[in-house]
PDB file of C-alpha atoms in Angstrom:
ATOM      1  CA  MET E   8     -65.225 -44.646-107.196  1.00  0.00           C
ATOM      2  CA  ILE E   9     -65.397 -44.317-103.252  1.00  0.00           C
ATOM      3  CA  ILE E  10     -67.621 -41.683-101.905  1.00  0.00           C
ATOM      4  CA  TYR E  11     -66.772 -41.327 -98.333  1.00  0.00           C
ATOM      5  CA  SER E  12     -69.614 -39.033 -97.479  1.00  0.00           C
ATOM      6  CA  ARG E  13     -73.060 -39.860 -98.300  1.00  0.00           C
ATOM      7  CA  ASN E  14     -76.242 -38.042 -96.718  1.00  0.00           C
ATOM      8  CA  ARG E  15     -78.575 -40.817 -97.703  1.00  0.00           C
ATOM      9  CA  ARG E  16     -76.829 -43.364 -95.139  1.00  0.00           C
ATOM     10  CA  LEU E  17     -79.162 -41.183 -92.411  1.00  0.00           C
ATOM     11  CA  ARG E  18     -82.495 -41.674 -94.811  1.00  0.00           C
ATOM     12  CA  VAL E  19     -82.016 -45.579 -95.357  1.00  0.00           C
ATOM     13  CA  ASN E  20     -85.019 -46.377 -92.990  1.00  0.00           C
ATOM     14  CA  GLU E  21     -87.918 -44.654 -91.177  1.00  0.00           C
ATOM     15  CA  SER E  22     -86.009 -45.778 -87.538  1.00  0.00           C
ATOM     16  CA  ILE E  23     -83.073 -43.907 -88.599  1.00  0.00           C
ATOM     17  CA  ARG E  24     -84.694 -41.095 -90.306  1.00  0.00           C
ATOM     18  CA  ARG E  25     -86.408 -40.664 -86.863  1.00  0.00           C
ATOM     19  CA  LEU E  26     -83.533 -40.754 -84.791  1.00  0.00           C
ATOM     20  CA  VAL E  27     -81.858 -37.916 -86.487  1.00  0.00           C
ATOM     21  CA  ARG E  28     -85.409 -36.058 -87.092  1.00  0.00           C
ATOM     22  CA  GLU E  29     -84.792 -31.905 -86.140  1.00  0.00           C
ATOM     23  CA  SER E  30     -88.371 -31.083 -85.904  1.00  0.00           C
ATOM     24  CA  HIS E  31     -90.837 -33.288 -83.875  1.00  0.00           C
ATOM     25  CA  LEU E  32     -94.708 -31.955 -83.545  1.00  0.00           C
ATOM     26  CA  SER E  33     -96.942 -33.181 -80.371  1.00  0.00           C
ATOM     27  CA  THR E  34    -100.880 -32.149 -79.510  1.00  0.00           C
ATOM     28  CA  ALA E  35     -99.098 -29.847 -76.618  1.00  0.00           C
ATOM     29  CA  ASP E  36     -97.758 -27.420 -79.457  1.00  0.00           C
ATOM     30  CA  PHE E  37    -101.502 -26.727 -80.522  1.00  0.00           C
ATOM     31  CA  VAL E  38    -103.641 -23.955 -79.705  1.00  0.00           C
ATOM     32  CA  ILE E  39    -107.027 -24.285 -81.191  1.00  0.00           C
ATOM     33  CA  PRO E  40    -109.300 -21.241 -82.153  1.00  0.00           C
ATOM     34  CA  MET E  41    -112.927 -22.069 -81.262  1.00  0.00           C
ATOM     35  CA  PHE E  42    -115.887 -19.268 -81.967  1.00  0.00           C
ATOM     36  CA  VAL E  43    -118.572 -18.635 -79.367  1.00  0.00           C
ATOM     37  CA  MET E  44    -122.014 -17.769 -80.065  1.00  0.00           C
ATOM     38  CA  GLU E  45    -125.228 -17.023 -77.844  1.00  0.00           C
ATOM     39  CA  GLY E  46    -127.669 -19.571 -76.702  1.00  0.00           C
ATOM     40  CA  GLU E  47    -127.913 -22.978 -75.674  1.00  0.00           C
ATOM     41  CA  GLY E  48    -127.656 -26.131 -77.376  1.00  0.00           C
ATOM     42  CA  ARG E  49    -126.408 -24.150 -80.516  1.00  0.00           C
ATOM     43  CA  GLN E  50    -124.036 -25.157 -83.205  1.00  0.00           C
ATOM     44  CA  GLU E  51    -123.553 -22.954 -86.806  1.00  0.00           C
ATOM     45  CA  PRO E  52    -120.914 -24.827 -89.241  1.00  0.00           C
ATOM     46  CA  ILE E  53    -119.083 -22.261 -90.986  1.00  0.00           C
ATOM     47  CA  PRO E  54    -119.302 -22.564 -94.698  1.00  0.00           C
ATOM     48  CA  SER E  55    -115.610 -21.212 -96.012  1.00  0.00           C
ATOM     49  CA  MET E  56    -114.118 -23.626 -93.075  1.00  0.00           C
ATOM     50  CA  PRO E  57    -115.123 -26.864 -93.262  1.00  0.00           C
ATOM     51  CA  GLY E  58    -115.191 -28.977 -89.753  1.00  0.00           C
ATOM     52  CA  MET E  59    -115.387 -25.276 -88.085  1.00  0.00           C
ATOM     53  CA  TYR E  60    -118.226 -24.170 -86.251  1.00  0.00           C
ATOM     54  CA  ARG E  61    -119.949 -21.276 -84.034  1.00  0.00           C
ATOM     55  CA  ARG E  62    -121.091 -22.928 -80.646  1.00  0.00           C
ATOM     56  CA  SER E  63    -122.871 -22.154 -77.441  1.00  0.00           C
ATOM     57  CA  ILE E  64    -121.328 -21.854 -74.383  1.00  0.00           C
ATOM     58  CA  ASP E  65    -122.504 -25.652 -73.343  1.00  0.00           C
ATOM     59  CA  LEU E  66    -121.463 -27.142 -76.183  1.00  0.00           C
ATOM     60  CA  LEU E  67    -118.052 -25.589 -76.449  1.00  0.00           C
ATOM     61  CA  VAL E  68    -117.450 -26.606 -72.942  1.00  0.00           C
ATOM     62  CA  LYS E  69    -117.856 -30.501 -74.124  1.00  0.00           C
ATOM     63  CA  GLU E  70    -115.881 -30.047 -77.116  1.00  0.00           C
ATOM     64  CA  CYS E  71    -113.160 -28.294 -74.716  1.00  0.00           C
ATOM     65  CA  GLN E  72    -113.235 -31.153 -73.015  1.00  0.00           C
ATOM     66  CA  GLU E  73    -112.723 -33.967 -75.723  1.00  0.00           C
ATOM     67  CA  LEU E  74    -109.676 -31.928 -77.356  1.00  0.00           C
ATOM     68  CA  TYR E  75    -108.288 -31.649 -73.757  1.00  0.00           C
ATOM     69  CA  SER E  76    -108.647 -35.668 -73.557  1.00  0.00           C
ATOM     70  CA  LEU E  77    -106.544 -35.659 -76.983  1.00  0.00           C
ATOM     71  CA  GLY E  78    -104.376 -33.593 -75.739  1.00  0.00           C
ATOM     72  CA  VAL E  79    -104.914 -30.107 -76.775  1.00  0.00           C
ATOM     73  CA  LYS E  80    -105.019 -28.035 -73.869  1.00  0.00           C
ATOM     74  CA  SER E  81    -105.081 -24.625 -75.382  1.00  0.00           C
ATOM     75  CA  VAL E  82    -108.295 -22.753 -76.681  1.00  0.00           C
ATOM     76  CA  ASN E  83    -107.785 -19.283 -78.430  1.00  0.00           C
ATOM     77  CA  LEU E  84    -111.616 -17.564 -78.067  1.00  0.00           C
ATOM     78  CA  TYR E  85    -113.712 -15.238 -80.565  1.00  0.00           C
ATOM     79  CA  MET E  86    -117.273 -14.278 -79.987  1.00  0.00           C
ATOM     80  CA  LYS E  87    -119.967 -13.847 -82.544  1.00  0.00           C
ATOM     81  CA  VAL E  88    -121.451 -10.151 -80.780  1.00  0.00           C
ATOM     82  CA  SER E  89    -125.282  -9.950 -81.454  1.00  0.00           C
ATOM     83  CA  GLU E  90    -125.693  -6.588 -83.419  1.00  0.00           C
ATOM     84  CA  SER E  91    -127.463  -5.155 -80.714  1.00  0.00           C
ATOM     85  CA  LEU E  92    -124.256  -5.309 -78.833  1.00  0.00           C
ATOM     86  CA  LYS E  93    -122.278  -3.720 -81.247  1.00  0.00           C
ATOM     87  CA  ASP E  94    -121.274   0.452 -80.944  1.00  0.00           C
ATOM     88  CA  ASN E  95    -118.337   2.348 -81.676  1.00  0.00           C
ATOM     89  CA  THR E  96    -116.568   2.098 -78.295  1.00  0.00           C
ATOM     90  CA  GLY E  97    -116.590  -1.877 -77.492  1.00  0.00           C
ATOM     91  CA  LYS E  98    -118.062  -1.642 -74.259  1.00  0.00           C
ATOM     92  CA  GLU E  99    -119.593  -4.899 -74.430  1.00  0.00           C
ATOM     93  CA  ALA E 100    -116.074  -6.133 -74.654  1.00  0.00           C
ATOM     94  CA  TRP E 101    -115.621  -5.625 -70.849  1.00  0.00           C
ATOM     95  CA  ASN E 102    -119.390  -6.858 -69.848  1.00  0.00           C
ATOM     96  CA  SER E 103    -118.545  -8.807 -66.588  1.00  0.00           C
ATOM     97  CA  ASP E 104    -121.586 -11.007 -68.188  1.00  0.00           C
ATOM     98  CA  GLY E 105    -120.732 -10.897 -71.464  1.00  0.00           C
ATOM     99  CA  LEU E 106    -120.146 -13.823 -74.079  1.00  0.00           C
ATOM    100  CA  MET E 107    -116.619 -13.915 -73.572  1.00  0.00           C
ATOM    101  CA  GLN E 108    -116.924 -13.761 -69.579  1.00  0.00           C
ATOM    102  CA  ASN E 109    -119.103 -16.548 -69.216  1.00  0.00           C
ATOM    103  CA  ALA E 110    -117.426 -18.420 -71.880  1.00  0.00           C
ATOM    104  CA  ILE E 111    -113.850 -18.388 -70.102  1.00  0.00           C
ATOM    105  CA  ARG E 112    -115.597 -19.131 -66.532  1.00  0.00           C
ATOM    106  CA  ALA E 113    -117.591 -22.289 -67.822  1.00  0.00           C
ATOM    107  CA  ILE E 114    -114.721 -23.479 -69.336  1.00  0.00           C
ATOM    108  CA  LYS E 115    -112.253 -23.267 -66.499  1.00  0.00           C
ATOM    109  CA  SER E 116    -115.018 -24.601 -64.355  1.00  0.00           C
ATOM    110  CA  ALA E 117    -115.384 -27.139 -66.081  1.00  0.00           C
ATOM    111  CA  SER E 118    -111.497 -27.852 -67.348  1.00  0.00           C
ATOM    112  CA  PRO E 119    -109.585 -26.191 -64.804  1.00  0.00           C
ATOM    113  CA  ASP E 120    -106.224 -27.182 -66.561  1.00  0.00           C
ATOM    114  CA  MET E 121    -107.320 -25.750 -70.024  1.00  0.00           C
ATOM    115  CA  VAL E 122    -105.113 -22.885 -71.347  1.00  0.00           C
ATOM    116  CA  VAL E 123    -107.998 -20.255 -72.069  1.00  0.00           C
ATOM    117  CA  MET E 124    -106.549 -17.648 -74.523  1.00  0.00           C
ATOM    118  CA  PRO E 125    -108.950 -15.062 -74.966  1.00  0.00           C
ATOM    119  CA  ASP E 126    -108.621 -12.559 -78.069  1.00  0.00           C
ATOM    120  CA  VAL E 127    -108.202  -8.837 -77.251  1.00  0.00           C
ATOM    121  CA  ALA E 128    -109.890  -6.865 -79.931  1.00  0.00           C
ATOM    122  CA  LEU E 129    -112.736  -4.572 -80.576  1.00  0.00           C
ATOM    123  CA  ASP E 130    -113.483  -5.617 -83.901  1.00  0.00           C
ATOM    124  CA  PRO E 131    -116.040  -8.327 -83.290  1.00  0.00           C
ATOM    125  CA  TYR E 132    -117.651  -5.639 -81.046  1.00  0.00           C
ATOM    126  CA  SER E 133    -117.520  -2.630 -83.128  1.00  0.00           C
ATOM    127  CA  ILE E 134    -120.389  -1.661 -85.382  1.00  0.00           C
ATOM    128  CA  TYR E 135    -117.360  -0.551 -87.879  1.00  0.00           C
ATOM    129  CA  GLY E 136    -115.845  -3.898 -87.959  1.00  0.00           C
ATOM    130  CA  HIS E 137    -112.471  -2.562 -87.244  1.00  0.00           C
ATOM    131  CA  ASP E 138    -110.074  -3.240 -84.206  1.00  0.00           C
ATOM    132  CA  GLY E 139    -110.666   0.286 -82.779  1.00  0.00           C
ATOM    133  CA  ILE E 140    -112.743   3.308 -81.891  1.00  0.00           C
ATOM    134  CA  ILE E 141    -113.292   5.231 -84.866  1.00  0.00           C
ATOM    135  CA  ARG E 142    -112.816   8.986 -84.392  1.00  0.00           C
ATOM    136  CA  ASN E 143    -112.718  11.726 -87.230  1.00  0.00           C
ATOM    137  CA  GLY E 144    -112.367   8.600 -90.124  1.00  0.00           C
ATOM    138  CA  LYS E 145    -109.410   7.226 -88.624  1.00  0.00           C
ATOM    139  CA  VAL E 146    -108.866   4.877 -85.605  1.00  0.00           C
ATOM    140  CA  ASP E 147    -107.929   6.148 -82.535  1.00  0.00           C
ATOM    141  CA  ASN E 148    -104.733   4.591 -81.184  1.00  0.00           C
ATOM    142  CA  ASP E 149    -104.995   5.815 -77.528  1.00  0.00           C
ATOM    143  CA  ALA E 150    -108.555   5.374 -76.923  1.00  0.00           C
ATOM    144  CA  THR E 151    -108.717   2.197 -78.547  1.00  0.00           C
ATOM    145  CA  VAL E 152    -105.695   1.343 -76.201  1.00  0.00           C
ATOM    146  CA  GLU E 153    -107.559   1.988 -73.036  1.00  0.00           C
ATOM    147  CA  ALA E 154    -110.303   0.001 -73.869  1.00  0.00           C
ATOM    148  CA  LEU E 155    -108.443  -3.014 -74.397  1.00  0.00           C
ATOM    149  CA  VAL E 156    -106.882  -2.475 -71.141  1.00  0.00           C
ATOM    150  CA  ARG E 157    -110.450  -2.630 -70.011  1.00  0.00           C
ATOM    151  CA  MET E 158    -111.366  -5.769 -71.901  1.00  0.00           C
ATOM    152  CA  SER E 159    -107.922  -7.431 -70.811  1.00  0.00           C
ATOM    153  CA  ILE E 160    -109.016  -6.936 -66.876  1.00  0.00           C
ATOM    154  CA  SER E 161    -112.304  -7.915 -67.619  1.00  0.00           C
ATOM    155  CA  GLN E 162    -110.962 -11.244 -69.192  1.00  0.00           C
ATOM    156  CA  ALA E 163    -108.765 -11.816 -66.445  1.00  0.00           C
ATOM    157  CA  GLU E 164    -111.072 -11.464 -63.768  1.00  0.00           C
ATOM    158  CA  ALA E 165    -113.322 -14.450 -65.484  1.00  0.00           C
ATOM    159  CA  GLY E 166    -110.282 -16.527 -65.019  1.00  0.00           C
ATOM    160  CA  ALA E 167    -108.564 -16.275 -68.743  1.00  0.00           C
ATOM    161  CA  ASP E 168    -104.614 -17.563 -68.130  1.00  0.00           C
ATOM    162  CA  ILE E 169    -103.146 -15.907 -70.999  1.00  0.00           C
ATOM    163  CA  LEU E 170    -104.411 -12.567 -72.957  1.00  0.00           C
ATOM    164  CA  ALA E 171    -104.025 -12.371 -76.757  1.00  0.00           C
ATOM    165  CA  PRO E 172    -104.160  -9.000 -78.147  1.00  0.00           C
ATOM    166  CA  SER E 173    -104.632  -8.939 -81.791  1.00  0.00           C
ATOM    167  CA  ASP E 174    -105.443  -5.344 -82.277  1.00  0.00           C
ATOM    168  CA  MET E 175    -101.980  -4.214 -83.202  1.00  0.00           C
ATOM    169  CA  MET E 176    -102.640  -0.894 -81.710  1.00  0.00           C
ATOM    170  CA  ASP E 177     -99.398   0.987 -80.755  1.00  0.00           C
ATOM    171  CA  GLY E 178     -98.534   0.588 -76.817  1.00  0.00           C
ATOM    172  CA  ARG E 179    -100.756  -1.807 -75.994  1.00  0.00           C
ATOM    173  CA  VAL E 180     -98.824  -4.564 -74.763  1.00  0.00           C
ATOM    174  CA  LEU E 181     -97.544  -1.963 -71.621  1.00  0.00           C
ATOM    175  CA  ALA E 182    -100.533  -0.588 -71.060  1.00  0.00           C
ATOM    176  CA  ILE E 183    -102.553  -3.648 -70.791  1.00  0.00           C
ATOM    177  CA  ARG E 184     -99.675  -5.255 -68.486  1.00  0.00           C
ATOM    178  CA  GLU E 185     -99.665  -2.063 -66.505  1.00  0.00           C
ATOM    179  CA  GLY E 186    -103.127  -2.550 -66.265  1.00  0.00           C
ATOM    180  CA  LEU E 187    -102.840  -6.217 -65.150  1.00  0.00           C
ATOM    181  CA  GLU E 188     -99.895  -5.875 -62.182  1.00  0.00           C
ATOM    182  CA  GLU E 189    -102.047  -2.685 -61.064  1.00  0.00           C
ATOM    183  CA  ASN E 190    -105.273  -4.926 -60.463  1.00  0.00           C
ATOM    184  CA  GLY E 191    -103.101  -7.710 -58.891  1.00  0.00           C
ATOM    185  CA  PHE E 192    -103.282  -9.860 -62.266  1.00  0.00           C
ATOM    186  CA  THR E 193     -99.491 -10.551 -62.262  1.00  0.00           C
ATOM    187  CA  ASP E 194     -99.277 -14.230 -63.205  1.00  0.00           C
ATOM    188  CA  VAL E 195    -101.495 -13.526 -66.362  1.00  0.00           C
ATOM    189  CA  GLY E 196     -99.426 -13.611 -69.459  1.00  0.00           C
ATOM    190  CA  ILE E 197     -99.656 -11.496 -72.664  1.00  0.00           C
ATOM    191  CA  LEU E 198     -99.123 -13.164 -76.065  1.00  0.00           C
ATOM    192  CA  SER E 199     -98.844  -9.943 -78.529  1.00  0.00           C
ATOM    193  CA  TYR E 200    -100.118 -10.501 -82.113  1.00  0.00           C
ATOM    194  CA  ALA E 201     -96.442  -8.854 -82.798  1.00  0.00           C
ATOM    195  CA  ALA E 202     -96.288  -8.700 -86.046  1.00  0.00           C
ATOM    196  CA  LYS E 203     -99.615  -9.348 -87.510  1.00  0.00           C
ATOM    197  CA  TYR E 204     -99.869  -8.608 -91.390  1.00  0.00           C
ATOM    198  CA  ALA E 205    -102.882  -7.092 -93.187  1.00  0.00           C
ATOM    199  CA  SER E 206    -103.573  -9.905 -95.220  1.00  0.00           C
ATOM    200  CA  SER E 207    -105.956 -11.414 -97.670  1.00  0.00           C
ATOM    201  CA  PHE E 208    -105.774 -14.558 -95.903  1.00  0.00           C
ATOM    202  CA  TYR E 209    -108.371 -13.568 -93.099  1.00  0.00           C
ATOM    203  CA  GLY E 210    -111.303 -13.928 -95.257  1.00  0.00           C
ATOM    204  CA  PRO E 211    -113.138 -16.688 -94.398  1.00  0.00           C
ATOM    205  CA  PHE E 212    -112.395 -15.560 -90.412  1.00  0.00           C
ATOM    206  CA  ARG E 213    -114.197 -12.381 -91.100  1.00  0.00           C
ATOM    207  CA  SER E 214    -117.287 -13.990 -92.446  1.00  0.00           C
ATOM    208  CA  ALA E 215    -117.318 -16.131 -89.330  1.00  0.00           C
ATOM    209  CA  LEU E 216    -117.739 -13.336 -87.067  1.00  0.00           C
ATOM    210  CA  ASP E 217    -118.832 -10.637 -89.463  1.00  0.00           C
ATOM    211  CA  SER E 218    -115.825  -8.494 -88.482  1.00  0.00           C
ATOM    212  CA  ALA E 219    -114.696  -7.277 -91.806  1.00  0.00           C
ATOM    213  CA  PRO E 220    -114.582  -3.351 -91.997  1.00  0.00           C
ATOM    214  CA  LYS E 221    -118.108  -1.735 -93.244  1.00  0.00           C
ATOM    215  CA  GLU E 222    -118.216   0.275 -96.552  1.00  0.00           C
ATOM    216  CA  GLU E 223    -119.670   3.301 -94.947  1.00  0.00           C
ATOM    217  CA  GLN E 224    -118.377   6.944 -95.651  1.00  0.00           C
ATOM    218  CA  ASN E 225    -115.377   8.365 -93.283  1.00  0.00           C
ATOM    219  CA  ILE E 226    -114.782   4.489 -92.074  1.00  0.00           C
ATOM    220  CA  PRO E 227    -111.543   3.283 -93.264  1.00  0.00           C
ATOM    221  CA  LYS E 228    -111.831   0.571 -95.864  1.00  0.00           C
ATOM    222  CA  ASP E 229    -109.613  -1.610 -94.792  1.00  0.00           C
ATOM    223  CA  LYS E 230    -107.104  -2.284 -91.622  1.00  0.00           C
ATOM    224  CA  LYS E 231    -103.562  -1.002 -93.260  1.00  0.00           C
ATOM    225  CA  THR E 232    -103.141   1.992 -91.150  1.00  0.00           C
ATOM    226  CA  TYR E 233    -102.559  -0.596 -87.762  1.00  0.00           C
ATOM    227  CA  GLN E 234    -102.088  -3.963 -89.337  1.00  0.00           C
ATOM    228  CA  MET E 235     -98.573  -4.618 -91.316  1.00  0.00           C
ATOM    229  CA  ASP E 236     -97.740  -3.953 -94.862  1.00  0.00           C
ATOM    230  CA  PHE E 237     -97.016  -7.776 -96.311  1.00  0.00           C
ATOM    231  CA  HIS E 238     -94.230  -6.038 -98.169  1.00  0.00           C
ATOM    232  CA  ASN E 239     -92.106  -5.466 -95.100  1.00  0.00           C
ATOM    233  CA  SER E 240     -89.882  -7.771 -92.717  1.00  0.00           C
ATOM    234  CA  ARG E 241     -87.833  -5.400 -90.957  1.00  0.00           C
ATOM    235  CA  GLU E 242     -90.152  -3.538 -89.506  1.00  0.00           C
ATOM    236  CA  ALA E 243     -91.400  -6.842 -88.372  1.00  0.00           C
ATOM    237  CA  LEU E 244     -88.429  -7.043 -86.258  1.00  0.00           C
ATOM    238  CA  ASN E 245     -88.813  -3.559 -85.028  1.00  0.00           C
ATOM    239  CA  GLU E 246     -92.546  -4.426 -83.964  1.00  0.00           C
ATOM    240  CA  VAL E 247     -91.286  -7.194 -82.065  1.00  0.00           C
ATOM    241  CA  LEU E 248     -88.489  -6.095 -79.970  1.00  0.00           C
ATOM    242  CA  LYS E 249     -90.838  -3.021 -79.087  1.00  0.00           C
ATOM    243  CA  ASP E 250     -93.419  -5.922 -77.385  1.00  0.00           C
ATOM    244  CA  VAL E 251     -90.990  -7.759 -75.590  1.00  0.00           C
ATOM    245  CA  GLU E 252     -89.588  -4.497 -74.265  1.00  0.00           C
ATOM    246  CA  GLU E 253     -92.880  -4.002 -73.100  1.00  0.00           C
ATOM    247  CA  GLY E 254     -93.371  -6.698 -71.399  1.00  0.00           C
ATOM    248  CA  ALA E 255     -94.917  -9.308 -73.809  1.00  0.00           C
ATOM    249  CA  ASP E 256     -94.656 -12.885 -72.598  1.00  0.00           C
ATOM    250  CA  ILE E 257     -95.352 -14.693 -76.273  1.00  0.00           C
ATOM    251  CA  ILE E 258     -95.053 -13.128 -79.487  1.00  0.00           C
ATOM    252  CA  MET E 259     -97.431 -13.803 -82.404  1.00  0.00           C
ATOM    253  CA  ILE E 260     -96.520 -14.008 -86.198  1.00  0.00           C
ATOM    254  CA  LYS E 261     -99.759 -13.933 -88.141  1.00  0.00           C
ATOM    255  CA  PRO E 262    -100.267 -15.427 -90.920  1.00  0.00           C
ATOM    256  CA  GLY E 263     -98.179 -18.658 -91.259  1.00  0.00           C
ATOM    257  CA  MET E 264     -97.231 -20.432 -94.300  1.00  0.00           C
ATOM    258  CA  PRO E 265     -96.852 -17.488 -96.409  1.00  0.00           C
ATOM    259  CA  TYR E 266     -94.490 -15.523 -93.290  1.00  0.00           C
ATOM    260  CA  LEU E 267     -92.593 -18.605 -92.728  1.00  0.00           C
ATOM    261  CA  ASP E 268     -89.254 -16.403 -93.338  1.00  0.00           C
ATOM    262  CA  ILE E 269     -90.296 -13.881 -90.605  1.00  0.00           C
ATOM    263  CA  VAL E 270     -90.540 -16.730 -88.070  1.00  0.00           C
ATOM    264  CA  ALA E 271     -87.166 -18.017 -88.867  1.00  0.00           C
ATOM    265  CA  LYS E 272     -85.715 -13.909 -88.755  1.00  0.00           C
ATOM    266  CA  VAL E 273     -87.558 -13.274 -85.327  1.00  0.00           C
ATOM    267  CA  ARG E 274     -86.247 -16.948 -83.851  1.00  0.00           C
ATOM    268  CA  GLU E 275     -82.897 -15.969 -84.378  1.00  0.00           C
ATOM    269  CA  LEU E 276     -83.681 -12.591 -82.554  1.00  0.00           C
ATOM    270  CA  ILE E 277     -85.517 -13.235 -79.429  1.00  0.00           C
ATOM    271  CA  ASP E 278     -85.381 -16.025 -77.090  1.00  0.00           C
ATOM    272  CA  ILE E 279     -89.227 -15.662 -75.859  1.00  0.00           C
ATOM    273  CA  PRO E 280     -91.624 -18.174 -76.964  1.00  0.00           C
ATOM    274  CA  ILE E 281     -93.304 -17.708 -80.483  1.00  0.00           C
ATOM    275  CA  ALA E 282     -96.444 -18.504 -81.764  1.00  0.00           C
ATOM    276  CA  VAL E 283     -97.884 -18.707 -85.381  1.00  0.00           C
ATOM    277  CA  TYR E 284    -101.334 -18.902 -87.118  1.00  0.00           C
ATOM    278  CA  GLN E 285    -102.470 -21.121 -89.356  1.00  0.00           C
ATOM    279  CA  VAL E 286    -105.083 -18.509 -90.590  1.00  0.00           C
ATOM    280  CA  SER E 287    -108.458 -19.518 -91.733  1.00  0.00           C
ATOM    281  CA  GLY E 288    -107.388 -18.791 -95.468  1.00  0.00           C
ATOM    282  CA  GLU E 289    -104.708 -21.083 -95.128  1.00  0.00           C
ATOM    283  CA  TYR E 290    -107.063 -23.952 -93.681  1.00  0.00           C
ATOM    284  CA  ALA E 291    -109.595 -23.530 -96.057  1.00  0.00           C
ATOM    285  CA  MET E 292    -107.192 -23.518 -99.048  1.00  0.00           C
ATOM    286  CA  LEU E 293    -106.143 -26.748 -97.844  1.00  0.00           C
ATOM    287  CA  LYS E 294    -110.012 -28.400 -97.007  1.00  0.00           C
ATOM    288  CA  ALA E 295    -110.695 -27.172-100.907  1.00  0.00           C
ATOM    289  CA  ALA E 296    -108.186 -29.109-102.305  1.00  0.00           C
ATOM    290  CA  ALA E 297    -108.227 -32.031-100.423  1.00  0.00           C
ATOM    291  CA  GLN E 298    -112.161 -31.989-101.151  1.00  0.00           C
ATOM    292  CA  ASN E 299    -111.248 -31.861-104.624  1.00  0.00           C
ATOM    293  CA  GLY E 300    -108.912 -34.767-104.506  1.00  0.00           C
ATOM    294  CA  TRP E 301    -105.724 -32.505-105.399  1.00  0.00           C
ATOM    295  CA  LEU E 302    -104.076 -33.119-101.882  1.00  0.00           C
ATOM    296  CA  ASP E 303    -103.870 -35.672 -99.102  1.00  0.00           C
ATOM    297  CA  ASN E 304    -105.501 -33.453 -96.219  1.00  0.00           C
ATOM    298  CA  ASP E 305    -103.883 -35.881 -93.579  1.00  0.00           C
ATOM    299  CA  LYS E 306    -100.214 -36.050 -94.987  1.00  0.00           C
ATOM    300  CA  VAL E 307    -100.028 -32.308 -96.389  1.00  0.00           C
ATOM    301  CA  LEU E 308    -101.598 -30.741 -92.743  1.00  0.00           C
ATOM    302  CA  LEU E 309     -99.142 -32.645 -90.652  1.00  0.00           C
ATOM    303  CA  GLU E 310     -95.775 -31.410 -92.915  1.00  0.00           C
ATOM    304  CA  SER E 311     -97.309 -27.796 -92.903  1.00  0.00           C
ATOM    305  CA  LEU E 312     -97.404 -28.071 -89.103  1.00  0.00           C
ATOM    306  CA  VAL E 313     -93.981 -29.446 -88.733  1.00  0.00           C
ATOM    307  CA  CYS E 314     -92.850 -26.358 -91.115  1.00  0.00           C
ATOM    308  CA  PHE E 315     -93.701 -24.157 -88.572  1.00  0.00           C
ATOM    309  CA  LYS E 316     -91.736 -26.091 -86.034  1.00  0.00           C
ATOM    310  CA  ARG E 317     -88.594 -25.887 -88.339  1.00  0.00           C
ATOM    311  CA  ALA E 318     -89.089 -22.529 -88.853  1.00  0.00           C
ATOM    312  CA  GLY E 319     -89.058 -21.804 -85.198  1.00  0.00           C
ATOM    313  CA  ALA E 320     -91.903 -21.448 -83.639  1.00  0.00           C
ATOM    314  CA  ASP E 321     -92.827 -22.923 -80.494  1.00  0.00           C
ATOM    315  CA  MET E 322     -96.552 -23.090 -80.665  1.00  0.00           C
ATOM    316  CA  ILE E 323     -99.197 -23.469 -83.139  1.00  0.00           C
ATOM    317  CA  PHE E 324    -102.539 -21.705 -83.355  1.00  0.00           C
ATOM    318  CA  THR E 325    -104.753 -23.830 -86.314  1.00  0.00           C
ATOM    319  CA  TYR E 326    -108.034 -24.822 -86.617  1.00  0.00           C
ATOM    320  CA  ALA E 327    -107.205 -28.296 -87.896  1.00  0.00           C
ATOM    321  CA  ALA E 328    -105.900 -28.946 -84.424  1.00  0.00           C
ATOM    322  CA  LYS E 329    -108.253 -31.477 -83.399  1.00  0.00           C
ATOM    323  CA  GLU E 330    -107.922 -33.411 -86.579  1.00  0.00           C
ATOM    324  CA  ALA E 331    -103.890 -33.100 -86.402  1.00  0.00           C
ATOM    325  CA  ALA E 332    -103.934 -34.365 -82.837  1.00  0.00           C
ATOM    326  CA  ILE E 333    -105.993 -37.444 -83.803  1.00  0.00           C
ATOM    327  CA  LEU E 334    -103.618 -38.471 -86.619  1.00  0.00           C
ATOM    328  CA  LEU E 335    -100.455 -37.612 -84.191  1.00  0.00           C
ATOM    329  CA  ASN E 336    -101.997 -40.059 -81.459  1.00  0.00           C
ATOM    330  CA  GLN E 337    -102.980 -42.511 -83.878  1.00  0.00           C
TER     331      GLN E 337
END
């Protein structure tokens, strides 16, 4: 029997496999989410996310410098806000001397070439744990958008390179873009969480920031009125197209691994960069399985990250960026 077409010819050895490899992973693909807290010289482990910490600004800056030396040159910032600073307006979010603004300035001062992408959402600043302002038992979309614009301008003034609105309010990309343009921040980019699903994979993140919705009367019990229904995919394409039209420079799909079908569909639809988020629940599952000896952490980590690239993502938000960079550098 003569077989003229043998696919295995291109799998004979590692050199040939690398020669014909379709998807490639590098440290330049990573954005690392980091948690900031008040104080000095403070570092608190996050139990549900092994290897992740809340850090005071001084230690955050040192970590960013180490990350940059490893080739991870983009950071996504989240604040652990003091309870005394939370209210229903989120006004601490645009305090020019706030924790976020000081963190941005400190990182850019120490590592000017580090790309700083602060989160734009009100949930860390809300007494109710929602991404928006609560009025009459509902999240008020338009009032929230006004607050997000103020927050975005304040972050741009502090030196942010790219703003990352994760709130899923309608019309906020256009409003933020107009606010930036009107205030002279024409070079500040917008990475829009265009297809962010109401997922149960966010649990460890919410415990890290205490940003879960509060169980109080007349407060929405979840975020399903603004985050997407995980049963839907066509809706995601509609959300993406609207954000592109409104001026988004990069669009985000979140969560990651369970939503690779959305990444692939969006890749066929648009030409602008796509980001995908390997969220806290995905990270926590991998760590738990590895700690129990059920999976090889290093191999499964790199495989999962390559899967994002294969599906069409240009950049990956992952808590494992540092350890992945070390593996790739080896």
